[in-house]
mmCIF file of N, CA and C and ligand atoms in Angstrom:
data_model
loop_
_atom_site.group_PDB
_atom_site.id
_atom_site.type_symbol
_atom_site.label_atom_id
_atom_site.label_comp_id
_atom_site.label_asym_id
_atom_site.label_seq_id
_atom_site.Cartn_x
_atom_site.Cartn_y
_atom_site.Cartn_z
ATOM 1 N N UNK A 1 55.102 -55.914 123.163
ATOM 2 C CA UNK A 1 56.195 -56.473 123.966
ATOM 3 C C UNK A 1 56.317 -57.964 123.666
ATOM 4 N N UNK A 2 57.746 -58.248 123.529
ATOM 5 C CA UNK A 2 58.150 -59.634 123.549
ATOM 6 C C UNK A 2 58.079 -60.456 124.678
ATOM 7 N N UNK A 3 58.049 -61.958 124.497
ATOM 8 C CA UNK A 3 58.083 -62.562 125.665
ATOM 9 C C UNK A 3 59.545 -62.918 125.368
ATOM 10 N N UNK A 4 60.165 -62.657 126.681
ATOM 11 C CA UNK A 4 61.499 -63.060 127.040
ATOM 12 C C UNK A 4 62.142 -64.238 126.831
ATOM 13 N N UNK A 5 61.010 -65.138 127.166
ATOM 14 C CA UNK A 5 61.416 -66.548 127.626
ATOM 15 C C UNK A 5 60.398 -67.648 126.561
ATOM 16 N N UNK A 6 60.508 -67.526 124.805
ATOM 17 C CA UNK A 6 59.597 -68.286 124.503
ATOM 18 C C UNK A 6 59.503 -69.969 124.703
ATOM 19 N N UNK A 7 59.994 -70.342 125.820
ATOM 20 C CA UNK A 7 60.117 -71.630 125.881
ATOM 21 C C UNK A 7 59.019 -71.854 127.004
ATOM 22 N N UNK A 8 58.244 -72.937 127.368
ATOM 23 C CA UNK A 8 57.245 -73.297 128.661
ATOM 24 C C UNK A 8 58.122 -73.439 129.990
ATOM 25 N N UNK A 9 57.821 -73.380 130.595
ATOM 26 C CA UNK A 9 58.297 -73.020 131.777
ATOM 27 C C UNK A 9 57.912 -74.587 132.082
ATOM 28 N N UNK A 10 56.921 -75.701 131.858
ATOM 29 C CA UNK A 10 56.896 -76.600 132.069
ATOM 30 C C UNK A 10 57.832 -77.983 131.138
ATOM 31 N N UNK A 11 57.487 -77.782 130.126
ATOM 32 C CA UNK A 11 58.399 -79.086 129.045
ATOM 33 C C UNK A 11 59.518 -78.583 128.327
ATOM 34 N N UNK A 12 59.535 -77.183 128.389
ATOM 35 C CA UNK A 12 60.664 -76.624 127.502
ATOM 36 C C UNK A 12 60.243 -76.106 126.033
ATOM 37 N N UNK A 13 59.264 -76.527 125.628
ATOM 38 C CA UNK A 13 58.784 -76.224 124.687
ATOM 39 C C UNK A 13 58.097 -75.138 123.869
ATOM 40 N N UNK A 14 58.814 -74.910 122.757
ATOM 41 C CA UNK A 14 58.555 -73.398 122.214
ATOM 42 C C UNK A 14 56.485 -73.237 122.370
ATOM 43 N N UNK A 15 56.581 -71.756 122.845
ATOM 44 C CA UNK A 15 55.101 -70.849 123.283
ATOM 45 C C UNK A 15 54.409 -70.723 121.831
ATOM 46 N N UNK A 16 53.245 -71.261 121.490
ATOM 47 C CA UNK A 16 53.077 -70.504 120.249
ATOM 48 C C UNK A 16 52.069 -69.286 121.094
ATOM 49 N N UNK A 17 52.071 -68.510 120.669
ATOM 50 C CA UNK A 17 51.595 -67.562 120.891
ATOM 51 C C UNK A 17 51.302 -65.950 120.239
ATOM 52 N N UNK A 18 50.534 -65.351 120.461
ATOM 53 C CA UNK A 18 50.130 -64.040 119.815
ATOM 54 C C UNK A 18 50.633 -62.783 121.006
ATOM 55 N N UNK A 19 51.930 -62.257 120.351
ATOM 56 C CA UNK A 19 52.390 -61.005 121.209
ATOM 57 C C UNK A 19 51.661 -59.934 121.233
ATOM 58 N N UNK A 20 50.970 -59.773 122.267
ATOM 59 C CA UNK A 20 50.175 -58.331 122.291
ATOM 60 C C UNK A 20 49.962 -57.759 124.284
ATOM 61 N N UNK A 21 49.551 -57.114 124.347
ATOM 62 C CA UNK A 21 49.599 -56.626 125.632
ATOM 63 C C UNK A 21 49.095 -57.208 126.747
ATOM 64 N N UNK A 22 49.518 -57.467 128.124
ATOM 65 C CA UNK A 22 49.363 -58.187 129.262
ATOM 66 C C UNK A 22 50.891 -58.778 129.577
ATOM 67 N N UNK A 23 50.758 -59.984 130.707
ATOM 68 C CA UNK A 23 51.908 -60.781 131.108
ATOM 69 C C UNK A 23 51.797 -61.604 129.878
ATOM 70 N N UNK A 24 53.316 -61.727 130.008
ATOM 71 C CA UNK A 24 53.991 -62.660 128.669
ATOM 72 C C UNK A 24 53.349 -64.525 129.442
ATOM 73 N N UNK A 25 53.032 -65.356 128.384
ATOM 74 C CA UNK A 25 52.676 -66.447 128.547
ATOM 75 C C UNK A 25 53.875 -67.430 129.137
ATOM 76 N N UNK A 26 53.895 -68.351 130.028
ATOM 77 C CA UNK A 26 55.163 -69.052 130.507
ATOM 78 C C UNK A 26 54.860 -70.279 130.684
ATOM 79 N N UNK A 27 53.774 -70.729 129.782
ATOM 80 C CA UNK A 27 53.362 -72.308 129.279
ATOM 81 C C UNK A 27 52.776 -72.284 128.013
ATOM 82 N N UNK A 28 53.372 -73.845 127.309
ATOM 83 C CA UNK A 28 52.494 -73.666 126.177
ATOM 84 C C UNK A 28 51.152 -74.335 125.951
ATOM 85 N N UNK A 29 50.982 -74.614 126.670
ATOM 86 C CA UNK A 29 49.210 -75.155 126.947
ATOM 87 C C UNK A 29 48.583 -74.937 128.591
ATOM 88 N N UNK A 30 47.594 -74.848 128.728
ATOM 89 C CA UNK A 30 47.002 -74.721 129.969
ATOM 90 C C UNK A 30 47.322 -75.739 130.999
ATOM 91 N N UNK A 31 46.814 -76.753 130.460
ATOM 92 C CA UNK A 31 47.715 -78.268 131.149
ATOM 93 C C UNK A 31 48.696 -78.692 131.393
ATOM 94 N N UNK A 32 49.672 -77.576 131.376
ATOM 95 C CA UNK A 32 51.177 -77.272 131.420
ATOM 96 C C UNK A 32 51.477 -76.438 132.416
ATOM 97 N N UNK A 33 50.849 -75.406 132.556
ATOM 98 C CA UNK A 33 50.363 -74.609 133.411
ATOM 99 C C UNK A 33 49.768 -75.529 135.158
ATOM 100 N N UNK A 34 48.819 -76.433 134.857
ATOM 101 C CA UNK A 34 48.191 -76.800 135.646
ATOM 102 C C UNK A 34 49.538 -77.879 136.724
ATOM 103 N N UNK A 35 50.004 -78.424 135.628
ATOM 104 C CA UNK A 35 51.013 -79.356 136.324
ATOM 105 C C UNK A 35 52.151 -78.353 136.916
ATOM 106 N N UNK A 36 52.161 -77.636 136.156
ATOM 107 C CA UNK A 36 53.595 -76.797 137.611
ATOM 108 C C UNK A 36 53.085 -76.189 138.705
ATOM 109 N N UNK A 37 51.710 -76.117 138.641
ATOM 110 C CA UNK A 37 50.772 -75.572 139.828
ATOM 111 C C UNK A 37 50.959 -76.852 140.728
ATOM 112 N N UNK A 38 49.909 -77.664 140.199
ATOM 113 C CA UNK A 38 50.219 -78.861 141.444
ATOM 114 C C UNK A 38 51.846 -79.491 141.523
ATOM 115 N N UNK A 39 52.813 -79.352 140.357
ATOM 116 C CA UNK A 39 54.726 -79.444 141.208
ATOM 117 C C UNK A 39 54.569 -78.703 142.133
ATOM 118 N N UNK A 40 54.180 -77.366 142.314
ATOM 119 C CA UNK A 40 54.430 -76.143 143.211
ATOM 120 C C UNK A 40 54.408 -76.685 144.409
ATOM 121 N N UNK A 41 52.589 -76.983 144.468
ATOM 122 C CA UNK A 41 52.219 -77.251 145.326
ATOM 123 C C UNK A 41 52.755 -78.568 146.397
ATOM 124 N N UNK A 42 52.928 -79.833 145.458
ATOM 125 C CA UNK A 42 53.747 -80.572 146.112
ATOM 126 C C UNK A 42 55.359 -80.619 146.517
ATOM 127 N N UNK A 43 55.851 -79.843 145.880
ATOM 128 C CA UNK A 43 57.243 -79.413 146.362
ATOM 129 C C UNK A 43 56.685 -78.566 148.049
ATOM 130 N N UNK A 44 56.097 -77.577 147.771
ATOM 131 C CA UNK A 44 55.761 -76.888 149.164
ATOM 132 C C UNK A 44 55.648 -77.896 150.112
ATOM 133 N N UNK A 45 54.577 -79.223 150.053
ATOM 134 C CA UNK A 45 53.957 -80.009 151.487
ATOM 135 C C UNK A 45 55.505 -80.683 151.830
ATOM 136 N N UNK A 46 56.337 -80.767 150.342
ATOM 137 C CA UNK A 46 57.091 -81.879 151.001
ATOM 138 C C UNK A 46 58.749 -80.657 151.393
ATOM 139 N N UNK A 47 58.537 -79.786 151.268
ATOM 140 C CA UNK A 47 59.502 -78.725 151.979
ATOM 141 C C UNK A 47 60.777 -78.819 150.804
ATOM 142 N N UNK A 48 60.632 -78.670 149.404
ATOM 143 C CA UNK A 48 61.599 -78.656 148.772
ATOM 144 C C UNK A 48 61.330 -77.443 148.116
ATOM 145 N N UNK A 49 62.518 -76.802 147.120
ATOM 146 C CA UNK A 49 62.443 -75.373 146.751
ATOM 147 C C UNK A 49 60.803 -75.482 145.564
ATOM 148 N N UNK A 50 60.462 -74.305 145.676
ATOM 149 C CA UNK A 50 59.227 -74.186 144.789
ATOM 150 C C UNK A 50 59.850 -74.381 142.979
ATOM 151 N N UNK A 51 60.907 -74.119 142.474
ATOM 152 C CA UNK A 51 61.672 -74.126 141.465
ATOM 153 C C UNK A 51 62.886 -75.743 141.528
ATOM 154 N N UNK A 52 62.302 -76.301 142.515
ATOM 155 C CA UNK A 52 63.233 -77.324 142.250
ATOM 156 C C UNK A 52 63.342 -78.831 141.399
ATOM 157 N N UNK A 53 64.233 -79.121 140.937
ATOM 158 C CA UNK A 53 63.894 -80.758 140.145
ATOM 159 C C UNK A 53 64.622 -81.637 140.718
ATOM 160 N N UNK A 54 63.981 -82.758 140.516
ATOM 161 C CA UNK A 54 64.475 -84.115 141.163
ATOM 162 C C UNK A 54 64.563 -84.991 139.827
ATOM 163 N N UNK A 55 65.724 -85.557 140.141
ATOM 164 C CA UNK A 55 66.185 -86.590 139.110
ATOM 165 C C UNK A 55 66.146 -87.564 139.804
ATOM 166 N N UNK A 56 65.861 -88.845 139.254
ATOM 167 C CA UNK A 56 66.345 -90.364 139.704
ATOM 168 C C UNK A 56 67.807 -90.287 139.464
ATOM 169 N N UNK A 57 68.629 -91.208 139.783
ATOM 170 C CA UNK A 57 69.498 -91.466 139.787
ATOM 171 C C UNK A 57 70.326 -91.856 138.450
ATOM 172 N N UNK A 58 69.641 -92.978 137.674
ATOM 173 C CA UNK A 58 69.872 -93.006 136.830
ATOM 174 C C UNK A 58 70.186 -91.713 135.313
ATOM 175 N N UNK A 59 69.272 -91.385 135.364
ATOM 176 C CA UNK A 59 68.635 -89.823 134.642
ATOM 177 C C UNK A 59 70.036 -88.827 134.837
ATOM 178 N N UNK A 60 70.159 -88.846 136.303
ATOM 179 C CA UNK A 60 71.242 -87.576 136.803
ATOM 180 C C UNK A 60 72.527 -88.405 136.076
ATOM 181 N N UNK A 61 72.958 -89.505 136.147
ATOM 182 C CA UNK A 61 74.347 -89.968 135.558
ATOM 183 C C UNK A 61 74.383 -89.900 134.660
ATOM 184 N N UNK A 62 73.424 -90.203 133.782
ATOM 185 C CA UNK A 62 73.536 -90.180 132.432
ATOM 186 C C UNK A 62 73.614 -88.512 131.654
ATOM 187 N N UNK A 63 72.673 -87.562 132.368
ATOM 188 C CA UNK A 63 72.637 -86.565 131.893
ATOM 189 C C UNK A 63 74.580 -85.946 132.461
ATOM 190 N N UNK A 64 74.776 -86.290 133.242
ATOM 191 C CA UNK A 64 76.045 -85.646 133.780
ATOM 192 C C UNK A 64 76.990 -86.408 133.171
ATOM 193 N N UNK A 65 77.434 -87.865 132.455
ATOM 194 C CA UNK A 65 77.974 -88.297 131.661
ATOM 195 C C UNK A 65 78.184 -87.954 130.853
ATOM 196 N N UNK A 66 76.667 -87.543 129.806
ATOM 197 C CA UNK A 66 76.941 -86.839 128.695
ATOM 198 C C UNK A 66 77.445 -85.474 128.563
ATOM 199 N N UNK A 67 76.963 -84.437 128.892
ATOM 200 C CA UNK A 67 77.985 -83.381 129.527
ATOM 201 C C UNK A 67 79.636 -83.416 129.533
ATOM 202 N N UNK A 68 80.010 -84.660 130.278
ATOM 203 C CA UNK A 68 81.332 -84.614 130.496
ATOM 204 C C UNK A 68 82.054 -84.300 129.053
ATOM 205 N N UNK A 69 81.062 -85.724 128.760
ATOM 206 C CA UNK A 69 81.700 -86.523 127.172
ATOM 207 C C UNK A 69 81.501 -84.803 126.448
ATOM 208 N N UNK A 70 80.393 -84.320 126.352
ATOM 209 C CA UNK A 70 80.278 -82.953 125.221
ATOM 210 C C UNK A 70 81.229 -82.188 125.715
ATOM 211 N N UNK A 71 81.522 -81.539 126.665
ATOM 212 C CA UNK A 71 82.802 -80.952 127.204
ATOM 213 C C UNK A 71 83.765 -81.233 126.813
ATOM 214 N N UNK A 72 84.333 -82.385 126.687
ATOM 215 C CA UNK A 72 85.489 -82.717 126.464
ATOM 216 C C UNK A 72 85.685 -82.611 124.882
ATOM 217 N N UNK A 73 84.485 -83.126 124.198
ATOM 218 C CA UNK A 73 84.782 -83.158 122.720
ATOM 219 C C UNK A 73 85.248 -81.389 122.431
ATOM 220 N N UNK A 74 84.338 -80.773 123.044
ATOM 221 C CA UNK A 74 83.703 -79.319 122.952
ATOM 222 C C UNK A 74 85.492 -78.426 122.772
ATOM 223 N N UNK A 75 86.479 -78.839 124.260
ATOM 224 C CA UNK A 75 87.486 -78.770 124.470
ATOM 225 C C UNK A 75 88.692 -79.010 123.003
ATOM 226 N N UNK A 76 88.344 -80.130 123.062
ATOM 227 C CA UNK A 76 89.103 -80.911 121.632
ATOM 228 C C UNK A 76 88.804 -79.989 120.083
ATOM 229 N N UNK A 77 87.978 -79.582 120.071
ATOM 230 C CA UNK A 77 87.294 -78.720 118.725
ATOM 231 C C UNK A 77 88.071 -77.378 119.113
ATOM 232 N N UNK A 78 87.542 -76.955 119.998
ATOM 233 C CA UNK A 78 88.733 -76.003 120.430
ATOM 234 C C UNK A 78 90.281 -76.075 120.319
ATOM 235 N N UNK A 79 90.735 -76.556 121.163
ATOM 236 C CA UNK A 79 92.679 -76.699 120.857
ATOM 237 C C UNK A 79 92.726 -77.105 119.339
ATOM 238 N N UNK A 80 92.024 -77.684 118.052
ATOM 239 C CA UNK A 80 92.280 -78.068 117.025
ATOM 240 C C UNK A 80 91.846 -76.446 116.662
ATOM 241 N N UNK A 81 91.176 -75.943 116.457
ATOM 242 C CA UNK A 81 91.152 -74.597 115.943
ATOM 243 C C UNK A 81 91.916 -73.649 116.634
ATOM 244 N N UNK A 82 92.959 -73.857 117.575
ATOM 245 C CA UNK A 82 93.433 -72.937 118.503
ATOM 246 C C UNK A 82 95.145 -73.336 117.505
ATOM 247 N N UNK A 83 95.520 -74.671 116.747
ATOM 248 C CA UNK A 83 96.311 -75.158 116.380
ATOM 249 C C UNK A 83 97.115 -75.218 115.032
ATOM 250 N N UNK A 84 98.018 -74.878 114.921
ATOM 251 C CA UNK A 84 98.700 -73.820 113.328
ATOM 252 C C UNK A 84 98.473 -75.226 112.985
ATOM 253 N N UNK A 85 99.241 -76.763 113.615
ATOM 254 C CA UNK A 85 99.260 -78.105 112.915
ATOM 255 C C UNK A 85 98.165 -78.943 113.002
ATOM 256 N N UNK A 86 96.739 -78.141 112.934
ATOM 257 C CA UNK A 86 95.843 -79.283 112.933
ATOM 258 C C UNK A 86 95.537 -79.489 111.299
ATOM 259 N N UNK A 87 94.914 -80.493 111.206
ATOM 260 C CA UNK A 87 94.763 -81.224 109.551
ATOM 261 C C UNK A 87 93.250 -80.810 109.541
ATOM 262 N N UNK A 88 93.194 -81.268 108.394
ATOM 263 C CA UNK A 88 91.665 -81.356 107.953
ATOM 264 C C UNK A 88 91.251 -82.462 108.951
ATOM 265 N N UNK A 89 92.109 -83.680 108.520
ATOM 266 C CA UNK A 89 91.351 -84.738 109.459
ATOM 267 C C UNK A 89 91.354 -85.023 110.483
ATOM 268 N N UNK A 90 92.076 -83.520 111.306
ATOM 269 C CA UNK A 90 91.895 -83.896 112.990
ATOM 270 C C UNK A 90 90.748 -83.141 112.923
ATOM 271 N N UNK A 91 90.766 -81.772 112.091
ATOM 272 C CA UNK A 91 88.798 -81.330 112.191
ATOM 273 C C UNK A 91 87.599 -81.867 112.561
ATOM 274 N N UNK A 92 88.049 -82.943 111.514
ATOM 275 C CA UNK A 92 86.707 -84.193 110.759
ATOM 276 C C UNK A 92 86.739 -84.722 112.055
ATOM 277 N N UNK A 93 87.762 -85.081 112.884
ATOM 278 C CA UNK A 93 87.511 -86.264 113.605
ATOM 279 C C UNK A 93 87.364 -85.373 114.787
ATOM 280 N N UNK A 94 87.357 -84.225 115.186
ATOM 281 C CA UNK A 94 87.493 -83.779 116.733
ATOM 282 C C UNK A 94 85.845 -83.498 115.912
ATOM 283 N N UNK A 95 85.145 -82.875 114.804
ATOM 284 C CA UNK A 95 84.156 -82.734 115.014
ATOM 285 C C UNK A 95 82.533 -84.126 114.993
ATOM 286 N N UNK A 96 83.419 -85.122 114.501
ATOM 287 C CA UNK A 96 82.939 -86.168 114.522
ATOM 288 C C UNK A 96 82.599 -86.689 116.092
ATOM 289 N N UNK A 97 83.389 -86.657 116.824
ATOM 290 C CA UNK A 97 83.258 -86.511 118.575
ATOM 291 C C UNK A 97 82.497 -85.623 118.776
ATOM 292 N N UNK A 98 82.418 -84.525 118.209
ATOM 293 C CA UNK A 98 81.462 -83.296 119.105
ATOM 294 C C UNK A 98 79.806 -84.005 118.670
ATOM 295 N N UNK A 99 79.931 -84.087 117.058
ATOM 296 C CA UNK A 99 78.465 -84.611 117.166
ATOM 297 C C UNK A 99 78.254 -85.768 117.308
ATOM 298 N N UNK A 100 78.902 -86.860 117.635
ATOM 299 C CA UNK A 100 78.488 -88.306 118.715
ATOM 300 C C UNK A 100 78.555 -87.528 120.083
ATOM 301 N N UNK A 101 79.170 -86.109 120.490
ATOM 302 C CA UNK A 101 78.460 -86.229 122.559
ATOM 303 C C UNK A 101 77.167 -85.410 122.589
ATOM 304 N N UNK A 102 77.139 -84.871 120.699
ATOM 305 C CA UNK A 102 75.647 -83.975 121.042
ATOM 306 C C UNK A 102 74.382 -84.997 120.958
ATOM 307 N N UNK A 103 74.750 -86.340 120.334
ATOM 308 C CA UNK A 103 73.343 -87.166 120.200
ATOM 309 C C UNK A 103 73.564 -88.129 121.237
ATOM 310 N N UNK A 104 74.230 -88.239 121.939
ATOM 311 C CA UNK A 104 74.545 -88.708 123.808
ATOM 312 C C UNK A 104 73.972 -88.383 124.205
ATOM 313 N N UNK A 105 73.758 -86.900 124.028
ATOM 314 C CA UNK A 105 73.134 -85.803 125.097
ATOM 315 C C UNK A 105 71.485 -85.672 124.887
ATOM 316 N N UNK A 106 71.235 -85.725 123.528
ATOM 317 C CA UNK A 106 70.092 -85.792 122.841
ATOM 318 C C UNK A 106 69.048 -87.366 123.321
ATOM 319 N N UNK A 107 70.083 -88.155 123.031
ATOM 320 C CA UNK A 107 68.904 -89.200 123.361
ATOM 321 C C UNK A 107 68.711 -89.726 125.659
ATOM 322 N N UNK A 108 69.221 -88.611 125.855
ATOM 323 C CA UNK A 108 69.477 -88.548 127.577
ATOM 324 C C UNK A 108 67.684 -87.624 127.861
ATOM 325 N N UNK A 109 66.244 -88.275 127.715
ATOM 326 C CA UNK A 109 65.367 -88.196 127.790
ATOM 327 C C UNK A 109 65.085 -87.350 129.414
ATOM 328 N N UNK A 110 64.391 -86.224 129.702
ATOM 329 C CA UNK A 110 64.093 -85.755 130.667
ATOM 330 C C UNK A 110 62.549 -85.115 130.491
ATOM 331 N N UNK A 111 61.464 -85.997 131.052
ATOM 332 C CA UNK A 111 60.322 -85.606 131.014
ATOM 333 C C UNK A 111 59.801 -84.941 132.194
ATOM 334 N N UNK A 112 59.346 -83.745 132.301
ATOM 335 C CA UNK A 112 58.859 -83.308 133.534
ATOM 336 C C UNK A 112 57.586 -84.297 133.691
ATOM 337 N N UNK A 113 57.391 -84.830 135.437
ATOM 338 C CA UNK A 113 56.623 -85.052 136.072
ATOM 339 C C UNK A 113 56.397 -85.052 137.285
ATOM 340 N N UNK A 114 55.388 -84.089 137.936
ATOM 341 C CA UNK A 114 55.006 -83.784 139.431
ATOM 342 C C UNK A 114 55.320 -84.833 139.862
ATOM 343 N N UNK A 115 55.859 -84.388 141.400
ATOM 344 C CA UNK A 115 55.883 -85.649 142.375
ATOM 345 C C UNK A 115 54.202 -86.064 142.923
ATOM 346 N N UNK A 116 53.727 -87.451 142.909
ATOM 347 C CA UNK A 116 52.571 -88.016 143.229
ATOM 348 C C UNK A 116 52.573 -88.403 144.357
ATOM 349 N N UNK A 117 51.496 -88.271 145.419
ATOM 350 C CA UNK A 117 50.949 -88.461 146.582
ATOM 351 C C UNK A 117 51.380 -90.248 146.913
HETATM 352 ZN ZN1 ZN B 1 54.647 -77.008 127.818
#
């Protein structure tokens, strides 16, 4: 059996792992494991969902900025391929936007870390 979900359940990061029988792995190191135990745990004392994330403020605008911006390019790539009169160089340039909102989005850094006492 496959694991469903080869990404960590803690950083996102691909499982290396050996598929063979038991529960599928949902961290890729033990210490990965350990920190969503104690998130768990401190989400519980402080009454927030056991699955939940907290962004600073900053973090949340920026990640929701970029989004917009990829959406919109995302949009634009679309109606140009949806379009009998688009050019080559509205291509070039609607896809030139898509990959400036994908490295927007890329350098928009999100590190998991438990909330501390
Ligand atoms: Zn991990």
């Amino acid at each position: 059996m496959t694991n469903p979900d080869p990404y960590c359940a803690w950083c996102g990061g691909v499982i290396e792992g050996t598929p063979g029988p038991g529960r599928p792995a949902r961290y890729c190191r033990r210490s990965h494991r350990q920190r969503a135990y104690e998130a768990r745990r401190q989400a519980e004392r402080r009454g927030l969902a056991p699955d939940g994330v907290v962004l600073n403020r900053h973090t949340w605008e920026r990640l929701r900025d970029a989004l917009y911006r990829l959406e919109a390019a995302a949009t634009d790539v679309a109606l140009d391929v949806g379009s009998e009169r688009a050019t080559k160089a509205d291509y070039v340039e609607a896809l030139g936007h898509l990959s400036a909102a994908v490295r927007d989005l890329q350098e928009v850094a999100v590190e998991p870390t438990a909330i501390r006492d």
